[in-house]
Short mmCIF file of C-alpha atoms in Angstrom, two decimals:
data_model
loop_
_atom_site.label_atom_id
_atom_site.label_comp_id
_atom_site.label_asym_id
_atom_site.label_seq_id
_atom_site.Cartn_x
_atom_site.Cartn_y
_atom_site.Cartn_z
CA UNK H 249 142.72 39.26 70.57
CA UNK H 250 139.22 37.90 71.34
CA UNK H 251 140.43 34.39 72.17
CA UNK H 252 143.18 35.82 74.37
CA UNK H 253 140.71 37.93 76.35
CA UNK H 254 138.34 34.96 76.72
CA UNK H 255 141.23 32.85 78.04
CA UNK H 256 142.30 35.55 80.47
CA UNK H 257 138.74 35.96 81.76
CA UNK H 258 138.56 32.22 82.39
CA UNK H 259 141.88 32.27 84.25
CA UNK H 260 141.91 35.64 86.01
CA UNK H 261 138.22 36.62 86.16
CA UNK H 262 136.77 40.04 86.83
CA UNK H 263 140.00 42.03 86.82
CA UNK H 264 140.52 41.15 83.15
CA UNK H 265 136.96 42.30 82.36
CA UNK H 266 137.69 45.66 84.00
CA UNK H 267 140.99 46.06 82.14
CA UNK H 268 139.53 44.99 78.78
CA UNK H 269 136.78 47.61 78.87
CA UNK H 270 139.03 50.36 80.22
CA UNK H 271 141.57 49.76 77.45
CA UNK H 272 138.84 49.19 74.86
CA UNK H 273 137.35 52.63 75.48
CA UNK H 274 140.81 54.21 75.39
CA UNK H 275 141.44 52.69 71.97
CA UNK H 276 142.56 49.05 72.19
CA UNK H 277 140.77 47.04 69.45
CA UNK H 278 138.41 45.17 71.76
CA UNK H 279 135.00 43.98 70.43
CA UNK H 280 133.15 45.73 73.26
CA UNK H 281 129.53 44.83 72.43
CA UNK H 282 130.44 41.23 71.65
CA UNK H 283 132.37 40.94 74.92
CA UNK H 284 129.50 42.41 76.94
CA UNK H 285 127.08 39.93 75.40
CA UNK H 286 129.55 37.10 76.04
CA UNK H 287 129.72 38.14 79.70
CA UNK H 288 125.92 37.98 79.81
CA UNK H 289 126.06 34.49 78.31
CA UNK H 290 128.62 33.41 80.93
CA UNK H 291 126.34 34.77 83.65
CA UNK H 292 123.46 32.74 82.17
CA UNK H 293 125.64 29.61 82.25
CA UNK H 294 126.66 30.30 85.84
CA UNK H 295 130.33 30.82 85.00
CA UNK H 296 130.32 34.42 86.27
CA UNK H 297 128.45 36.12 89.10
CA UNK H 298 126.10 38.88 87.89
CA UNK H 299 127.03 41.74 90.22
CA UNK H 300 130.85 41.62 90.01
CA UNK H 301 130.79 40.91 86.25
CA UNK H 302 128.53 43.89 85.58
CA UNK H 303 130.51 46.11 87.97
CA UNK H 304 133.81 45.18 86.30
CA UNK H 305 132.48 46.01 82.82
CA UNK H 306 130.76 49.22 83.91
CA UNK H 307 133.60 50.64 85.98
CA UNK H 308 136.12 49.58 83.35
CA UNK H 309 134.28 51.56 80.68
CA UNK H 310 133.91 54.57 82.96
CA UNK H 311 137.63 54.46 83.75
CA UNK H 312 138.43 54.49 80.03
CA UNK H 313 136.04 57.38 79.39
CA UNK H 314 137.49 59.38 82.27
CA UNK H 315 141.02 58.81 81.00
CA UNK H 316 139.96 60.08 77.57
CA UNK H 317 138.30 63.12 79.16
CA UNK H 318 141.47 63.97 81.11
CA UNK H 319 143.52 63.40 77.94
CA UNK H 320 141.35 65.90 76.09
CA UNK H 321 141.40 68.34 78.99
CA UNK H 322 145.20 68.35 79.15
CA UNK H 323 146.95 67.12 76.02
CA UNK H 324 144.06 68.04 73.73
CA UNK H 325 143.97 71.63 74.94
CA UNK H 326 147.76 71.83 74.61
CA UNK H 327 147.59 70.65 70.99
CA UNK H 328 144.79 73.10 70.18
CA UNK H 329 146.70 75.98 71.74
CA UNK H 330 149.96 75.11 70.00
CA UNK H 331 148.85 73.86 66.59
CA UNK H 332 145.20 74.91 66.28
CA UNK H 333 146.02 77.90 64.12
CA UNK H 334 147.48 75.63 61.44
CA UNK H 335 144.10 73.93 60.94
CA UNK H 336 142.09 77.12 61.55
CA UNK H 337 140.99 75.94 64.99
CA UNK H 338 140.74 79.34 66.64
CA UNK H 339 139.80 80.11 70.28
CA UNK H 340 136.45 81.38 68.97
CA UNK H 341 135.73 78.00 67.37
CA UNK H 342 136.73 76.18 70.55
CA UNK H 343 134.40 78.42 72.54
CA UNK H 344 131.61 77.53 70.11
CA UNK H 345 132.33 73.81 70.61
CA UNK H 346 132.34 74.37 74.37
CA UNK H 347 128.96 76.13 74.25
CA UNK H 348 127.51 73.36 72.06
CA UNK H 349 128.75 70.67 74.45
CA UNK H 350 127.31 72.51 77.42
CA UNK H 351 123.84 72.53 75.83
CA UNK H 352 123.54 69.52 73.51
CA UNK H 353 126.90 67.80 73.20
CA UNK H 354 126.55 66.09 76.56
CA UNK H 355 123.97 63.81 74.97
CA UNK H 356 126.73 62.62 72.62
CA UNK H 357 128.38 61.07 75.66
CA UNK H 358 125.23 59.12 76.49
CA UNK H 359 124.12 58.09 73.01
CA UNK H 360 127.70 57.80 71.75
CA UNK H 361 128.27 54.75 73.96
CA UNK H 362 126.15 52.76 71.52
CA UNK H 363 128.08 53.93 68.45
CA UNK H 364 131.50 52.35 67.80
CA UNK H 365 134.10 55.02 67.21
CA UNK H 366 131.88 57.79 68.58
CA UNK H 367 132.26 56.56 72.15
CA UNK H 368 136.04 56.53 71.72
CA UNK H 369 136.26 60.22 70.77
CA UNK H 370 133.29 61.81 72.57
CA UNK H 371 135.06 61.99 75.94
CA UNK H 372 138.23 63.41 74.35
CA UNK H 373 136.20 66.14 72.64
CA UNK H 374 134.31 66.81 75.89
CA UNK H 375 137.61 67.35 77.70
CA UNK H 376 139.10 69.47 74.94
CA UNK H 377 135.98 71.66 74.89
CA UNK H 378 136.37 72.22 78.66
CA UNK H 379 133.09 70.53 79.56
CA UNK H 380 132.54 70.55 83.33
CA UNK H 381 133.61 67.26 84.90
CA UNK H 382 130.35 67.07 86.85
CA UNK H 383 128.32 67.11 83.65
CA UNK H 384 130.73 64.73 81.94
CA UNK H 385 130.52 62.24 84.80
CA UNK H 386 126.71 62.35 84.92
CA UNK H 387 126.16 61.65 81.22
CA UNK H 388 129.11 59.28 80.78
CA UNK H 389 128.05 57.17 83.76
CA UNK H 390 124.44 57.08 82.59
CA UNK H 391 125.52 56.05 79.11
CA UNK H 392 127.86 53.39 80.48
CA UNK H 393 125.11 52.00 82.70
CA UNK H 394 122.61 51.73 79.84
CA UNK H 395 125.18 50.33 77.39
CA UNK H 396 126.52 47.69 79.78
CA UNK H 397 123.05 46.65 80.93
CA UNK H 398 121.69 46.38 77.39
CA UNK H 399 124.36 44.11 75.96
CA UNK H 400 124.87 41.98 79.06
CA UNK H 401 121.10 41.43 79.12
CA UNK H 402 121.23 40.56 75.43
CA UNK H 403 123.76 37.82 76.06
CA UNK H 404 121.86 36.57 79.09
CA UNK H 405 118.36 36.35 77.65
CA UNK H 406 119.11 35.25 74.09
CA UNK H 407 120.91 32.10 75.26
CA UNK H 408 122.30 30.24 72.22
CA UNK H 409 121.31 33.06 69.82
CA UNK H 410 123.37 35.73 71.56
CA UNK H 411 126.36 35.72 69.20
CA UNK H 412 124.39 35.97 65.95
CA UNK H 413 122.10 38.70 67.26
CA UNK H 414 124.99 40.67 68.76
CA UNK H 415 126.83 40.68 65.42
CA UNK H 416 123.67 41.82 63.66
CA UNK H 417 123.09 44.66 66.12
CA UNK H 418 126.77 45.64 65.99
CA UNK H 419 126.53 45.97 62.19
CA UNK H 420 123.56 48.29 62.61
CA UNK H 421 125.45 50.38 65.16
CA UNK H 422 128.48 50.61 62.89
CA UNK H 423 126.22 51.93 60.12
CA UNK H 424 124.88 54.47 62.63
CA UNK H 425 128.43 55.57 63.46
CA UNK H 426 129.29 56.00 59.80
CA UNK H 427 126.13 58.07 59.32
CA UNK H 428 127.06 60.32 62.25
CA UNK H 429 130.58 60.94 60.92
CA UNK H 430 129.32 61.62 57.38
CA UNK H 431 126.68 64.06 58.66
CA UNK H 432 129.27 65.80 60.82
CA UNK H 433 131.64 66.13 57.86
CA UNK H 434 128.84 67.54 55.70
CA UNK H 435 127.83 69.99 58.43
CA UNK H 436 131.39 71.25 58.88
CA UNK H 437 131.80 71.50 55.11
CA UNK H 438 128.61 73.54 54.75
CA UNK H 439 129.60 75.85 57.58
CA UNK H 440 133.04 76.39 56.06
CA UNK H 441 131.50 77.13 52.66
CA UNK H 442 129.03 79.61 54.18
CA UNK H 443 131.84 81.40 55.98
CA UNK H 444 133.88 81.52 52.77
CA UNK H 445 130.93 82.96 50.84
CA UNK H 446 130.38 85.64 53.48
CA UNK H 447 133.98 86.79 53.16
CA UNK H 448 133.40 87.51 49.48
CA UNK H 449 130.90 90.26 50.33
#
């Protein structure tokens, strides 16, 4: 996959960068951070122009996030309405998720960009929880800007060390993602246990 994308970038240029990040955010197994750093390295070598390379990566990621948001807003809501009762996902719980996203969850869109896996689901959850598109766009675009800038800069300024350092940082971010998912599972488990205990009284 990586070698194919690298070849396509060399042959077709910025359009492939846009498509790779759009599809990567949607769910295609693309090594996003590595590819951003590689783009920065190509800019350093003079193989790519800074502005169009950055724009292609940024707008590609935003396109993927927006697609996931719309998917959550349409198909996600349909699934919740039709099958939510089978997994105890009631309208009250969805309203609680909506309220949380309106107050704090929006930051998950910004910070989640830096956490593999989290960035792939945060926009879907935002759409399913009926988060306002204006708020979604603001935080998703800000997150995409910071994420793209950080890793492209990493590849540009680290020169020959970019690949090793990117892999090291990616490992740290993966550990962060795992921590987030474990904490979320524990939180949901505790809440479910508390609710079960209350029903006994």
